[in-house]
Amino acid sequence: MNSPTGRQAVPHEPGTGGPPKGRLLHAELAALVADLRHGDTVCVGDAGAGTHSKTLIPLDPGVRRIDLGIATGVPLVTDVVDALVRAGDFRAAVVGNFTVEYNQPMHAFLVDHFGEARVTEVQHFPEWYKLRDRARAHIQTGDHSVAANVILVAGPPGPDRHAAGPDRAPGA
């Protein structure tokens, strides 16, 4: 399946249902992923994610903010999610109902990575913002797609780290 960027989807590692382990070159992202434990979350947001202290719903000051935005559309949320999933032990994704409603390609991309049972939809306001503010970090991208925001949920490490599908519940 092609990603919303038109690029070929990451090939899956035989026997695991997921992509082969990758290496993050960005030192801060590599340290973040190495430090994650089961149940920790990371938010990956679009360019308009509203992380400044003066926005309508500012990011909690205790959440680490990593700004990767280089230019309009660079990098895309899907690029960052691909890299994180390849390098880490992520088991599930949480999206706001706006993503499901307005960004079907993003939702399909996440279902392809995690399986339908492991992509959870919550109300954009206030639930999305409450979960965003509990994340270990908020990674802001240059993505200008509508509602391109996702919270990735870390799972326990293991060979079935990317096992997904309707028969597997989140955290199983």
PDB file of C-alpha atoms in Angstrom:
ATOM      1  CA  MET A   1       0.000   0.000   0.000  1.00  0.00           C
ATOM      2  CA  ASN A   2       1.273   3.462  -0.805  1.00  0.00           C
ATOM      3  CA  SER A   3       1.374   6.034   1.942  1.00  0.00           C
ATOM      4  CA  PRO A   4      -0.514   9.364   1.644  1.00  0.00           C
ATOM      5  CA  THR A   5       2.795  10.873   0.465  1.00  0.00           C
ATOM      6  CA  GLY A   6       2.744   8.660  -2.635  1.00  0.00           C
ATOM      7  CA  ARG A   7       5.803   6.818  -1.359  1.00  0.00           C
ATOM      8  CA  GLN A   8       5.885   3.076  -1.084  1.00  0.00           C
ATOM      9  CA  ALA A   9       4.846   1.858   2.365  1.00  0.00           C
ATOM     10  CA  VAL A  10       7.591   0.485   4.610  1.00  0.00           C
ATOM     11  CA  PRO A  11       8.131  -3.232   3.916  1.00  0.00           C
ATOM     12  CA  HIS A  12       7.113  -5.520   6.740  1.00  0.00           C
ATOM     13  CA  GLU A  13       9.586  -7.732   8.548  1.00  0.00           C
ATOM     14  CA  PRO A  14       8.760 -11.385   7.863  1.00  0.00           C
ATOM     15  CA  GLY A  15       7.079 -13.124  10.782  1.00  0.00           C
ATOM     16  CA  THR A  16       6.342  -9.990  12.808  1.00  0.00           C
ATOM     17  CA  GLY A  17       3.674  -8.197  10.806  1.00  0.00           C
ATOM     18  CA  GLY A  18       5.725  -5.026  11.154  1.00  0.00           C
ATOM     19  CA  PRO A  19       8.562  -3.185   9.490  1.00  0.00           C
ATOM     20  CA  PRO A  20      12.168  -4.124  10.235  1.00  0.00           C
ATOM     21  CA  LYS A  21      13.842  -2.238  13.085  1.00  0.00           C
ATOM     22  CA  GLY A  22      15.273   1.058  11.913  1.00  0.00           C
ATOM     23  CA  ARG A  23      17.721   3.521  13.321  1.00  0.00           C
ATOM     24  CA  LEU A  24      16.837   7.097  14.169  1.00  0.00           C
ATOM     25  CA  LEU A  25      19.536   9.590  13.192  1.00  0.00           C
ATOM     26  CA  HIS A  26      17.976  12.492  15.124  1.00  0.00           C
ATOM     27  CA  ALA A  27      19.673  12.253  18.535  1.00  0.00           C
ATOM     28  CA  GLU A  28      16.760  13.648  20.553  1.00  0.00           C
ATOM     29  CA  LEU A  29      14.244  11.297  18.892  1.00  0.00           C
ATOM     30  CA  ALA A  30      16.582   8.314  19.344  1.00  0.00           C
ATOM     31  CA  ALA A  31      16.961   9.081  23.055  1.00  0.00           C
ATOM     32  CA  LEU A  32      13.208   9.528  23.445  1.00  0.00           C
ATOM     33  CA  VAL A  33      12.390   6.184  21.800  1.00  0.00           C
ATOM     34  CA  ALA A  34      15.092   4.381  23.803  1.00  0.00           C
ATOM     35  CA  ASP A  35      13.607   5.738  27.038  1.00  0.00           C
ATOM     36  CA  LEU A  36       9.965   4.782  26.339  1.00  0.00           C
ATOM     37  CA  ARG A  37       8.293   2.126  28.434  1.00  0.00           C
ATOM     38  CA  HIS A  38       5.061   0.161  28.044  1.00  0.00           C
ATOM     39  CA  GLY A  39       2.127   2.581  28.016  1.00  0.00           C
ATOM     40  CA  ASP A  40       4.160   5.728  27.382  1.00  0.00           C
ATOM     41  CA  THR A  41       2.858   7.956  24.605  1.00  0.00           C
ATOM     42  CA  VAL A  42       4.357  10.261  22.000  1.00  0.00           C
ATOM     43  CA  CYS A  43       2.312  12.807  20.085  1.00  0.00           C
ATOM     44  CA  VAL A  44       3.187  13.575  16.472  1.00  0.00           C
ATOM     45  CA  GLY A  45       1.471  16.738  15.304  1.00  0.00           C
ATOM     46  CA  ASP A  46       1.014  18.729  12.151  1.00  0.00           C
ATOM     47  CA  ALA A  47       2.407  22.233  11.653  1.00  0.00           C
ATOM     48  CA  GLY A  48      -0.734  23.795  13.115  1.00  0.00           C
ATOM     49  CA  ALA A  49      -0.776  21.671  16.262  1.00  0.00           C
ATOM     50  CA  GLY A  50      -0.858  24.727  18.525  1.00  0.00           C
ATOM     51  CA  THR A  51       2.023  24.120  20.880  1.00  0.00           C
ATOM     52  CA  HIS A  52       2.871  27.753  21.628  1.00  0.00           C
ATOM     53  CA  SER A  53       2.022  29.053  25.111  1.00  0.00           C
ATOM     54  CA  LYS A  54      -0.295  31.698  23.597  1.00  0.00           C
ATOM     55  CA  THR A  55      -2.535  29.290  21.628  1.00  0.00           C
ATOM     56  CA  LEU A  56      -6.133  28.613  22.596  1.00  0.00           C
ATOM     57  CA  ILE A  57      -5.189  25.301  24.238  1.00  0.00           C
ATOM     58  CA  PRO A  58      -1.443  25.522  24.924  1.00  0.00           C
ATOM     59  CA  LEU A  59       0.720  22.433  25.291  1.00  0.00           C
ATOM     60  CA  ASP A  60       1.364  21.567  28.923  1.00  0.00           C
ATOM     61  CA  PRO A  61       4.798  23.033  29.788  1.00  0.00           C
ATOM     62  CA  GLY A  62       5.852  19.659  31.228  1.00  0.00           C
ATOM     63  CA  VAL A  63       5.611  17.964  27.811  1.00  0.00           C
ATOM     64  CA  ARG A  64       8.882  17.932  25.885  1.00  0.00           C
ATOM     65  CA  ARG A  65       8.470  19.657  22.501  1.00  0.00           C
ATOM     66  CA  ILE A  66      10.568  18.560  19.553  1.00  0.00           C
ATOM     67  CA  ASP A  67      10.133  20.780  16.494  1.00  0.00           C
ATOM     68  CA  LEU A  68      11.059  18.959  13.290  1.00  0.00           C
ATOM     69  CA  GLY A  69       9.291  21.356  10.926  1.00  0.00           C
ATOM     70  CA  ILE A  70      11.727  22.335   8.174  1.00  0.00           C
ATOM     71  CA  ALA A  71       9.393  23.819   5.559  1.00  0.00           C
ATOM     72  CA  THR A  72       5.780  23.580   4.482  1.00  0.00           C
ATOM     73  CA  GLY A  73       5.078  19.855   4.208  1.00  0.00           C
ATOM     74  CA  VAL A  74       8.515  18.731   5.435  1.00  0.00           C
ATOM     75  CA  PRO A  75       8.507  16.351   7.167  1.00  0.00           C
ATOM     76  CA  LEU A  76       5.030  14.860   6.985  1.00  0.00           C
ATOM     77  CA  VAL A  77       3.448  13.257  10.040  1.00  0.00           C
ATOM     78  CA  THR A  78       3.414   9.948   8.162  1.00  0.00           C
ATOM     79  CA  ASP A  79       7.189  10.182   7.581  1.00  0.00           C
ATOM     80  CA  VAL A  80       7.834  10.699  11.282  1.00  0.00           C
ATOM     81  CA  VAL A  81       5.409   7.952  12.331  1.00  0.00           C
ATOM     82  CA  ASP A  82       7.081   5.558   9.859  1.00  0.00           C
ATOM     83  CA  ALA A  83      10.511   6.296  11.329  1.00  0.00           C
ATOM     84  CA  LEU A  84       9.321   6.006  14.942  1.00  0.00           C
ATOM     85  CA  VAL A  85       7.477   2.736  14.331  1.00  0.00           C
ATOM     86  CA  ARG A  86      10.532   1.280  12.591  1.00  0.00           C
ATOM     87  CA  ALA A  87      12.772   2.206  15.524  1.00  0.00           C
ATOM     88  CA  GLY A  88      10.502   1.704  18.521  1.00  0.00           C
ATOM     89  CA  ASP A  89       8.042  -0.662  20.113  1.00  0.00           C
ATOM     90  CA  PHE A  90       4.777   1.098  19.352  1.00  0.00           C
ATOM     91  CA  ARG A  91       1.575  -0.960  19.691  1.00  0.00           C
ATOM     92  CA  ALA A  92      -1.281   1.427  19.022  1.00  0.00           C
ATOM     93  CA  ALA A  93      -2.349   4.868  17.866  1.00  0.00           C
ATOM     94  CA  VAL A  94      -4.932   7.350  19.117  1.00  0.00           C
ATOM     95  CA  VAL A  95      -6.508   9.937  16.818  1.00  0.00           C
ATOM     96  CA  GLY A  96      -9.106  12.618  17.279  1.00  0.00           C
ATOM     97  CA  ASN A  97     -12.465  12.324  15.599  1.00  0.00           C
ATOM     98  CA  PHE A  98     -11.406  15.203  13.308  1.00  0.00           C
ATOM     99  CA  THR A  99      -8.661  12.995  11.854  1.00  0.00           C
ATOM    100  CA  VAL A 100     -11.139  10.216  11.119  1.00  0.00           C
ATOM    101  CA  GLU A 101     -13.587  12.711   9.595  1.00  0.00           C
ATOM    102  CA  TYR A 102     -11.249  14.994   7.631  1.00  0.00           C
ATOM    103  CA  ASN A 103      -8.097  12.980   6.952  1.00  0.00           C
ATOM    104  CA  GLN A 104      -9.039   9.492   5.760  1.00  0.00           C
ATOM    105  CA  PRO A 105      -5.600   8.878   4.142  1.00  0.00           C
ATOM    106  CA  MET A 106      -3.931   9.453   7.528  1.00  0.00           C
ATOM    107  CA  HIS A 107      -6.401   7.155   9.269  1.00  0.00           C
ATOM    108  CA  ALA A 108      -5.874   4.438   6.623  1.00  0.00           C
ATOM    109  CA  PHE A 109      -2.101   4.801   7.022  1.00  0.00           C
ATOM    110  CA  LEU A 110      -2.398   4.179  10.775  1.00  0.00           C
ATOM    111  CA  VAL A 111      -4.746   1.214  10.312  1.00  0.00           C
ATOM    112  CA  ASP A 112      -2.214  -0.253   7.872  1.00  0.00           C
ATOM    113  CA  HIS A 113       0.553   0.058  10.488  1.00  0.00           C
ATOM    114  CA  PHE A 114      -1.346  -1.042  13.595  1.00  0.00           C
ATOM    115  CA  GLY A 115      -4.535  -2.795  12.515  1.00  0.00           C
ATOM    116  CA  GLU A 116      -8.041  -1.442  12.951  1.00  0.00           C
ATOM    117  CA  ALA A 117      -8.412  -2.672  16.547  1.00  0.00           C
ATOM    118  CA  ARG A 118      -5.329  -0.699  17.587  1.00  0.00           C
ATOM    119  CA  VAL A 119      -6.336   2.695  16.200  1.00  0.00           C
ATOM    120  CA  THR A 120      -8.575   4.380  18.741  1.00  0.00           C
ATOM    121  CA  GLU A 121     -10.710   7.454  18.055  1.00  0.00           C
ATOM    122  CA  VAL A 122     -11.442  10.028  20.787  1.00  0.00           C
ATOM    123  CA  GLN A 123     -13.299  13.339  20.812  1.00  0.00           C
ATOM    124  CA  HIS A 124     -10.994  16.076  19.531  1.00  0.00           C
ATOM    125  CA  PHE A 125     -11.964  18.358  22.394  1.00  0.00           C
ATOM    126  CA  PRO A 126     -11.327  17.883  25.273  1.00  0.00           C
ATOM    127  CA  GLU A 127     -10.069  14.240  25.221  1.00  0.00           C
ATOM    128  CA  TRP A 128      -7.447  14.690  22.492  1.00  0.00           C
ATOM    129  CA  TYR A 129      -5.865  17.619  24.301  1.00  0.00           C
ATOM    130  CA  LYS A 130      -5.874  15.794  27.638  1.00  0.00           C
ATOM    131  CA  LEU A 131      -4.039  12.850  26.074  1.00  0.00           C
ATOM    132  CA  ARG A 132      -1.644  15.148  24.196  1.00  0.00           C
ATOM    133  CA  ASP A 133      -0.713  16.794  27.488  1.00  0.00           C
ATOM    134  CA  ARG A 134       0.102  13.395  29.071  1.00  0.00           C
ATOM    135  CA  ALA A 135       2.553  12.454  26.286  1.00  0.00           C
ATOM    136  CA  ARG A 136       6.261  12.077  26.982  1.00  0.00           C
ATOM    137  CA  ALA A 137       6.904  14.381  24.019  1.00  0.00           C
ATOM    138  CA  HIS A 138       5.135  16.320  21.303  1.00  0.00           C
ATOM    139  CA  ILE A 139       6.856  16.155  17.930  1.00  0.00           C
ATOM    140  CA  GLN A 140       5.797  18.990  15.650  1.00  0.00           C
ATOM    141  CA  THR A 141       6.223  18.491  11.905  1.00  0.00           C
ATOM    142  CA  GLY A 142       5.878  20.674   8.828  1.00  0.00           C
ATOM    143  CA  ASP A 143       2.769  18.773   7.729  1.00  0.00           C
ATOM    144  CA  HIS A 144      -0.043  21.049   6.566  1.00  0.00           C
ATOM    145  CA  SER A 145      -2.630  18.298   6.086  1.00  0.00           C
ATOM    146  CA  VAL A 146      -5.920  18.780   7.888  1.00  0.00           C
ATOM    147  CA  ALA A 147      -6.061  17.029  11.277  1.00  0.00           C
ATOM    148  CA  ALA A 148      -2.763  15.157  10.851  1.00  0.00           C
ATOM    149  CA  ASN A 149      -2.170  14.427  14.524  1.00  0.00           C
ATOM    150  CA  VAL A 150      -1.597  11.091  16.215  1.00  0.00           C
ATOM    151  CA  ILE A 151      -0.619   9.791  19.613  1.00  0.00           C
ATOM    152  CA  LEU A 152       1.541   6.676  19.452  1.00  0.00           C
ATOM    153  CA  VAL A 153       1.344   4.223  22.349  1.00  0.00           C
ATOM    154  CA  ALA A 154       4.456   2.266  23.302  1.00  0.00           C
ATOM    155  CA  GLY A 155       4.107  -1.406  24.073  1.00  0.00           C
ATOM    156  CA  PRO A 156       6.380  -3.991  25.605  1.00  0.00           C
ATOM    157  CA  PRO A 157       9.384  -4.889  23.452  1.00  0.00           C
ATOM    158  CA  GLY A 158       9.395  -8.236  21.777  1.00  0.00           C
ATOM    159  CA  PRO A 159       9.366 -10.092  18.493  1.00  0.00           C
ATOM    160  CA  ASP A 160       5.615  -9.528  18.026  1.00  0.00           C
ATOM    161  CA  ARG A 161       5.913  -5.814  18.693  1.00  0.00           C
ATOM    162  CA  HIS A 162       4.009  -4.937  15.528  1.00  0.00           C
ATOM    163  CA  ALA A 163       1.517  -7.779  15.534  1.00  0.00           C
ATOM    164  CA  ALA A 164      -1.742  -6.153  14.593  1.00  0.00           C
ATOM    165  CA  GLY A 165      -5.121  -7.030  13.318  1.00  0.00           C
ATOM    166  CA  PRO A 166      -8.713  -7.333  14.395  1.00  0.00           C
ATOM    167  CA  ASP A 167      -7.965 -10.344  16.615  1.00  0.00           C
ATOM    168  CA  ARG A 168      -5.453  -8.412  18.735  1.00  0.00           C
ATOM    169  CA  ALA A 169      -6.649  -5.837  21.250  1.00  0.00           C
ATOM    170  CA  PRO A 170      -4.521  -2.784  22.115  1.00  0.00           C
ATOM    171  CA  GLY A 171      -1.915  -3.673  24.705  1.00  0.00           C
ATOM    172  CA  ALA A 172      -2.350  -7.421  24.138  1.00  0.00           C
TER     173      ALA A 172
END
